[in-house]
PDB file of C-alpha atoms in Angstrom:
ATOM      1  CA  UNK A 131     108.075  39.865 -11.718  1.00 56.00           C
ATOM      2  CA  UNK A 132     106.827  36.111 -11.354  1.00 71.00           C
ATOM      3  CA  UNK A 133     106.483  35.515 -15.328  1.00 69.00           C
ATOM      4  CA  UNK A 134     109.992  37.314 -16.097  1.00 71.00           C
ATOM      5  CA  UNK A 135     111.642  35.339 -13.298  1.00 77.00           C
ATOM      6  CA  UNK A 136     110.287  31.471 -14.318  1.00 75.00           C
ATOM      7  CA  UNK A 137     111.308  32.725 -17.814  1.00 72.00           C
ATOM      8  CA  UNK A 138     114.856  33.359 -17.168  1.00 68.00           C
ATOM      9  CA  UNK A 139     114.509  29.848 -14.930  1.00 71.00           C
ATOM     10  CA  UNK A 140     113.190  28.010 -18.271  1.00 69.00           C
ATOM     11  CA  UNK A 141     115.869  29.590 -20.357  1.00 66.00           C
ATOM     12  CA  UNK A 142     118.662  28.443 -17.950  1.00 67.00           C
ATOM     13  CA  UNK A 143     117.348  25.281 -17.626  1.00 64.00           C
ATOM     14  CA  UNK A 144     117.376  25.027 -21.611  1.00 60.00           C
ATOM     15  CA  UNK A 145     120.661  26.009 -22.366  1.00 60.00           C
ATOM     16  CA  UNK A 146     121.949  23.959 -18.956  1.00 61.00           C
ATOM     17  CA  UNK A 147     119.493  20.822 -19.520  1.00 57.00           C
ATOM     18  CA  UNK A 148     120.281  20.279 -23.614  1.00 58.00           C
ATOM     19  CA  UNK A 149     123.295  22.736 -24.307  1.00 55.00           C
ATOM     20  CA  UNK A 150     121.288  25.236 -26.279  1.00 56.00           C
ATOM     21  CA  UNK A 151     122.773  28.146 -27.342  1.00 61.00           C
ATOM     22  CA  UNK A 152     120.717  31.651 -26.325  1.00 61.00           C
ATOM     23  CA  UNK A 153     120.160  32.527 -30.487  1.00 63.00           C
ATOM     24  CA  UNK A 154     118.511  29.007 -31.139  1.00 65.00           C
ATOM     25  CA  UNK A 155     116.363  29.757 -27.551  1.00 60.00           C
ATOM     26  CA  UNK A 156     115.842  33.327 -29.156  1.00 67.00           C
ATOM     27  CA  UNK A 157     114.632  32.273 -32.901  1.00 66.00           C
ATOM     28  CA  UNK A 158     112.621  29.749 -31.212  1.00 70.00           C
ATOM     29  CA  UNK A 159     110.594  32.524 -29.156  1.00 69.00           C
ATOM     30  CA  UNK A 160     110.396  34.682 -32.286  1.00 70.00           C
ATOM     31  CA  UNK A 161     109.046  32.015 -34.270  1.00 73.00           C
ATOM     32  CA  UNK A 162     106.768  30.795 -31.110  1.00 77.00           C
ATOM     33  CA  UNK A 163     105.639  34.674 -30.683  1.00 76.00           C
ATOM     34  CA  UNK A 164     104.725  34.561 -34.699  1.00 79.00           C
ATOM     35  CA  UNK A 165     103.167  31.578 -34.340  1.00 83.00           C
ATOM     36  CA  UNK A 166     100.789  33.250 -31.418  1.00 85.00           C
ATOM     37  CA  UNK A 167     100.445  37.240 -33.590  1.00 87.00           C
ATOM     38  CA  UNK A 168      99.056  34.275 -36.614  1.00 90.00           C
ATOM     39  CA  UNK A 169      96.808  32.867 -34.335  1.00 91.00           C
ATOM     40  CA  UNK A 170      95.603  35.649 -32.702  1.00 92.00           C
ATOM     41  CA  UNK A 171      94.887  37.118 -36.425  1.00 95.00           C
ATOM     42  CA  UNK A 172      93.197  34.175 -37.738  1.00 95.00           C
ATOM     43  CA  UNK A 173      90.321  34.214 -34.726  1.00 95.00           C
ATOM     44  CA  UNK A 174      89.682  37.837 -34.754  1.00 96.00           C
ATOM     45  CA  UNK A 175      89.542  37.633 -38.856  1.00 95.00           C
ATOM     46  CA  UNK A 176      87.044  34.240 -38.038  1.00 95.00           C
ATOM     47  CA  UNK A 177      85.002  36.514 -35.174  1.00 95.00           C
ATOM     48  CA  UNK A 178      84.357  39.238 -37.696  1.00 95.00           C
ATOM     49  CA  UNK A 179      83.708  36.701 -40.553  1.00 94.00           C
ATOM     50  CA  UNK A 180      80.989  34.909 -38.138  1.00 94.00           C
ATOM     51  CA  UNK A 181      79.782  38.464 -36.973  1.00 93.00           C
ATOM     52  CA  UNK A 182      79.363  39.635 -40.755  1.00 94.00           C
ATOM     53  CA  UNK A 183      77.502  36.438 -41.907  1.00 94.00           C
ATOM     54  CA  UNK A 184      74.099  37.403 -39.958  1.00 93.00           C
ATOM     55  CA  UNK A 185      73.930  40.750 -41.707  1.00 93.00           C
ATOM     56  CA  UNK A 186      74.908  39.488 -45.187  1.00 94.00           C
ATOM     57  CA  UNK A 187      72.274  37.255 -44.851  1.00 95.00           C
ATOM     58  CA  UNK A 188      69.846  39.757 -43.197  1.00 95.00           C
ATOM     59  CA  UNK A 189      70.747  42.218 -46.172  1.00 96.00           C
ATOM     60  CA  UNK A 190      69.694  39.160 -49.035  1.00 96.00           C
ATOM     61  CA  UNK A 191      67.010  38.576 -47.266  1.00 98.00           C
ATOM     62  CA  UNK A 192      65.575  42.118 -46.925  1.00 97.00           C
ATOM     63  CA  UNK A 193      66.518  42.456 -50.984  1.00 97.00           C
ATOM     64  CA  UNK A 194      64.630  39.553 -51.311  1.00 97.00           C
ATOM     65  CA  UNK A 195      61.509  41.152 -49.434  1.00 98.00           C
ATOM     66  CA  UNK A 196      61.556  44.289 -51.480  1.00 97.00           C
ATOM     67  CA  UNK A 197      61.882  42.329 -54.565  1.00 98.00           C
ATOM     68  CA  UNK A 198      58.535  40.550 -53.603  1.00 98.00           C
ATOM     69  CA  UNK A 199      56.910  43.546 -52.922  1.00 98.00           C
ATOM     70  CA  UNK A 200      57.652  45.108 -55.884  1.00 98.00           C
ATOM     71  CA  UNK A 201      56.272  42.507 -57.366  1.00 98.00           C
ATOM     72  CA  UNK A 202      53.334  42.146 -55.875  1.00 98.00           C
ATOM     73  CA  UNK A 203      52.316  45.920 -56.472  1.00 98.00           C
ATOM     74  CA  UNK A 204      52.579  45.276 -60.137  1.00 98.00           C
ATOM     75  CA  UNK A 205      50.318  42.045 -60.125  1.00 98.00           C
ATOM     76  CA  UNK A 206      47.906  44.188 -58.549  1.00 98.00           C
ATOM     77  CA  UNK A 207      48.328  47.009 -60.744  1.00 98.00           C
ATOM     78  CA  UNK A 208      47.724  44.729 -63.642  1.00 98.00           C
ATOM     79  CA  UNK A 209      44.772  42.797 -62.514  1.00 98.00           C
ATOM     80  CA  UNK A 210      43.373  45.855 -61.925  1.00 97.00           C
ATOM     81  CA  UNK A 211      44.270  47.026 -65.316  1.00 98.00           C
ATOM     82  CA  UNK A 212      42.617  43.621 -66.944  1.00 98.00           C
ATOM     83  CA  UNK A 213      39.683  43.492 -64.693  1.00 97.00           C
ATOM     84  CA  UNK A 214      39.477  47.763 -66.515  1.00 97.00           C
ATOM     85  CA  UNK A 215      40.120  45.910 -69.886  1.00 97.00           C
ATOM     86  CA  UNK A 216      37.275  43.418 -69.243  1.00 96.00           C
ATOM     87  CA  UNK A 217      34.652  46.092 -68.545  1.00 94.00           C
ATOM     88  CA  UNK A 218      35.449  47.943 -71.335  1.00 94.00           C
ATOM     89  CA  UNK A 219      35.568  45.068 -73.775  1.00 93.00           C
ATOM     90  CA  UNK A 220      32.023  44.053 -72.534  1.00 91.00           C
ATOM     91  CA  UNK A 221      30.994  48.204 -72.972  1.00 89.00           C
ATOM     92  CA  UNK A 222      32.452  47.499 -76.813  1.00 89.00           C
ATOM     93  CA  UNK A 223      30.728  44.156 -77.223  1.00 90.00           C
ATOM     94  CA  UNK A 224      27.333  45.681 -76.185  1.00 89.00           C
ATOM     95  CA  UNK A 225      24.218  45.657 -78.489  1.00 90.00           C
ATOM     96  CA  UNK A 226      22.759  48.914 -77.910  1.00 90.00           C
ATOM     97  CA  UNK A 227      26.435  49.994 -78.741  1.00 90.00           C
ATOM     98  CA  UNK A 228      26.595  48.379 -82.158  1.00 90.00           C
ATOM     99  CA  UNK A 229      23.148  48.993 -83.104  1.00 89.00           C
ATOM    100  CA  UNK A 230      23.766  52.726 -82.512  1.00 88.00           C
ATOM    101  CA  UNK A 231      27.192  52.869 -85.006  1.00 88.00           C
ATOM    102  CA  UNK A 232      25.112  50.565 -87.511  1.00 88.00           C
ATOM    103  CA  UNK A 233      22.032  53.054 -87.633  1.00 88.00           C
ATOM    104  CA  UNK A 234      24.507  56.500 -87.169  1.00 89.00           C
ATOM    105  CA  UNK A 235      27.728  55.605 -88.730  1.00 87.00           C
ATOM    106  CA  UNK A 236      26.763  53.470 -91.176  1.00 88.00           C
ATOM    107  CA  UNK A 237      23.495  54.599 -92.002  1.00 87.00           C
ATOM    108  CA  UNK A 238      21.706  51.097 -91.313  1.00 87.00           C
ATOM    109  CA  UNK A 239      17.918  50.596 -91.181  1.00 86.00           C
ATOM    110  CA  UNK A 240      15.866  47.279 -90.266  1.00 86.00           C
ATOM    111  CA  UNK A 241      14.696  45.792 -92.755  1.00 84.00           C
ATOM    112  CA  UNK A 242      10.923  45.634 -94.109  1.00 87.00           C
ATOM    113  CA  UNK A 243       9.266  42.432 -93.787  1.00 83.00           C
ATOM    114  CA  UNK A 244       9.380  42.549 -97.680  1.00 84.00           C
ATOM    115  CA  UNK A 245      13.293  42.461 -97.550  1.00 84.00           C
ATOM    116  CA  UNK A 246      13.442  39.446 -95.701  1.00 84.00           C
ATOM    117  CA  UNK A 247      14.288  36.193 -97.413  1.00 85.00           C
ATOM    118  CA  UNK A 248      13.645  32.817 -95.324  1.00 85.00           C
ATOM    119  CA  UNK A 249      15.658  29.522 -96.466  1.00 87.00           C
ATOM    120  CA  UNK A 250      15.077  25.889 -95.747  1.00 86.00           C
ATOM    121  CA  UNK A 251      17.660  24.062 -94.807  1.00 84.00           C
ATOM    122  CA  UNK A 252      16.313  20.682 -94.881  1.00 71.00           C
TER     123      UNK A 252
END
């Protein structure tokens, strides 16, 4: 009963003290307990705001990880694909390899000592 009592004192001593009449004490309180609900809204709506920041960041930053991992699977996938590349291309390149289509695909021989043809380039 304290705060309702000192209330009624500060209301009396308003309308005694500066002549106010009780709706101009009344529109003030409505506009004082707006003023508070506002208030009260805009730091619970800042609270969740600074509680929501952490996991917005948290959820880039976990996108960003996956994103990284991703692509670091596929550099490894394709190094391992050139490093497959570069053995084959050396299998291809090889001489037994070319003599072997030369003499069976193409039907190549060496040729006879008579064949051969020397040139000087001096």
């Amino acid at each position: 009963m304290g705060v309702a009592e000192r209330e009624l004192q500060r209301r009396n001593y308003l309308q005694n003290q500066y002549d106010i009449p009780e709706k101009s004490i009344e529109k003030q309180e409505k506009k004082s307990k707006a003023n508070y609900k506002l208030r009260y809204i805009m730091k619970l709506f800042c609270i969740v705001l600074l509680a929501l920041l952490p996991l917005y960041r948290f959820a880039v930053i976990t996108e960003a990880q996956d994103r990284i991992n991703k692509l670091q699977t596929e550099a490894k996938k394709l190094e391992a694909q050139n490093e497959q590349l570069k053995v084959e291309v050396a299998n291809l390149k090889s001489i037994k390899r070319i003599e072997e289509i030369a003499r069976g695909k193409l039907s190549m021989k060496e040729p006879e000592s008579d064949q051969i043809l020397y040139l000087n380039t001096d």
